[in-house]
GROMACS .gro file of C-alpha atoms in nm:
model
   94
    1MET     CA    1  -5.121  13.762   6.636
    2ARG     CA    2  -5.019  14.037   6.393
    3LYS     CA    3  -5.254  14.170   6.133
    4ALA     CA    4  -5.145  14.126   5.776
    5MET     CA    5  -5.072  14.468   5.630
    6GLU     CA    6  -5.200  14.552   5.287
    7SER     CA    7  -4.918  14.554   5.042
    8GLU     CA    8  -4.850  14.879   4.864
    9PRO     CA    9  -4.732  14.898   4.507
   10PRO     CA   10  -4.355  14.921   4.488
   11SER     CA   11  -4.229  15.275   4.481
   12CYS     CA   12  -4.010  15.380   4.195
   13SER     CA   13  -3.677  15.510   4.316
   14SER     CA   14  -3.592  15.683   3.987
   15VAL     CA   15  -3.787  15.879   3.735
   16PHE     CA   16  -3.654  15.882   3.380
   17MET     CA   17  -3.720  16.159   3.131
   18ILE     CA   18  -3.744  16.066   2.763
   19GLY     CA   19  -3.743  16.302   2.466
   20GLN     CA   20  -3.574  16.379   2.137
   21ASP     CA   21  -3.270  16.597   2.091
   22SER     CA   22  -3.221  16.848   1.810
   23ARG     CA   23  -3.069  16.576   1.587
   24GLY     CA   24  -3.362  16.335   1.627
   25ASN     CA   25  -3.192  16.095   1.870
   26TRP     CA   26  -3.393  15.970   2.165
   27VAL     CA   27  -3.250  16.088   2.497
   28VAL     CA   28  -3.304  15.919   2.832
   29ARG     CA   29  -3.188  16.068   3.161
   30ASP     CA   30  -3.280  15.988   3.520
   31GLN     CA   31  -3.374  16.265   3.760
   32SER     CA   32  -3.030  16.269   3.922
   33GLY     CA   33  -2.848  16.287   3.587
   34LEU     CA   34  -2.639  15.978   3.667
   35ARG     CA   35  -2.799  15.727   3.429
   36GLY     CA   36  -2.923  15.753   3.074
   37GLY     CA   37  -2.804  15.769   2.720
   38LEU     CA   38  -2.877  15.825   2.351
   39PHE     CA   39  -3.092  15.582   2.156
   40VAL     CA   40  -3.174  15.552   1.787
   41GLY     CA   41  -3.542  15.484   1.848
   42ARG     CA   42  -3.822  15.543   2.094
   43ALA     CA   43  -3.872  15.169   2.151
   44GLU     CA   44  -3.506  15.124   2.250
   45ALA     CA   45  -3.523  15.418   2.491
   46LEU     CA   46  -3.839  15.281   2.653
   47ARG     CA   47  -3.688  14.932   2.677
   48TYR     CA   48  -3.387  15.078   2.861
   49VAL     CA   49  -3.611  15.253   3.115
   50ARG     CA   50  -3.821  14.941   3.165
   51ASP     CA   51  -3.508  14.738   3.230
   52GLU     CA   52  -3.370  14.995   3.474
   53THR     CA   53  -3.694  15.035   3.672
   54GLY     CA   54  -3.839  14.688   3.664
   55ASN     CA   55  -4.113  14.802   3.424
   56HIS     CA   56  -4.256  15.053   3.671
   57PRO     CA   57  -4.524  15.256   3.487
   58ARG     CA   58  -4.470  15.578   3.682
   59ALA     CA   59  -4.099  15.590   3.605
   60ILE     CA   60  -4.137  15.756   3.264
   61VAL     CA   61  -4.185  16.125   3.191
   62MET     CA   62  -4.207  16.225   2.826
   63VAL     CA   63  -4.045  16.560   2.748
   64ASN     CA   64  -4.179  16.790   2.476
   65GLY     CA   65  -3.941  16.995   2.265
   66ALA     CA   66  -3.567  16.947   2.226
   67PHE     CA   67  -3.421  16.743   2.512
   68GLU     CA   68  -3.042  16.734   2.502
   69LEU     CA   69  -2.828  16.485   2.693
   70ASP     CA   70  -2.622  16.684   2.944
   71THR     CA   71  -2.318  16.494   3.067
   72SER     CA   72  -2.146  16.792   3.232
   73GLY     CA   73  -2.258  16.687   3.581
   74MET     CA   74  -2.161  16.324   3.543
   75LYS     CA   75  -1.855  16.190   3.722
   76ARG     CA   76  -1.600  16.027   3.499
   77PRO     CA   77  -1.430  15.709   3.614
   78PRO     CA   78  -1.059  15.740   3.687
   79MET     CA   79  -0.831  15.654   3.399
   80PRO     CA   80  -0.622  15.336   3.437
   81SER     CA   81  -0.261  15.412   3.520
   82ARG     CA   82  -0.137  15.284   3.184
   83PHE     CA   83  -0.329  15.566   3.015
   84ASN     CA   84  -0.238  15.832   3.268
   85THR     CA   85  -0.018  16.094   3.100
   86ASP     CA   86   0.086  16.257   3.428
   87GLN     CA   87   0.357  15.999   3.506
   88GLY     CA   88   0.641  16.203   3.364
   89ARG     CA   89   0.713  15.962   3.080
   90THR     CA   90   0.678  16.080   2.724
   91ARG     CA   91   0.652  15.870   2.418
   92ARG     CA   92   0.743  15.987   2.071
   93VAL     CA   93   0.513  15.898   1.790
   94ALA     CA   94   0.632  15.919   1.432
   0.00000   0.00000   0.00000
């Protein structure tokens, strides 16, 4: 017969940093820089993190000082072909 193992609290796979940018918006970004966004209020930013992490209490790190949202490392989804301007067709607009 196997012994029942004590259950451990679920580990949080992502840590989210929350702070305010220089314009007063609330910024949320995960540690990998792949998820996050700008929010008008602290409550909305915290709600987003709770939804993303299943309300894990160790998933939030508050950042002091200006915390800007950096999207330079994020991958952009490919554009649909109907918006692709590299197809050789040009369209004149009056």
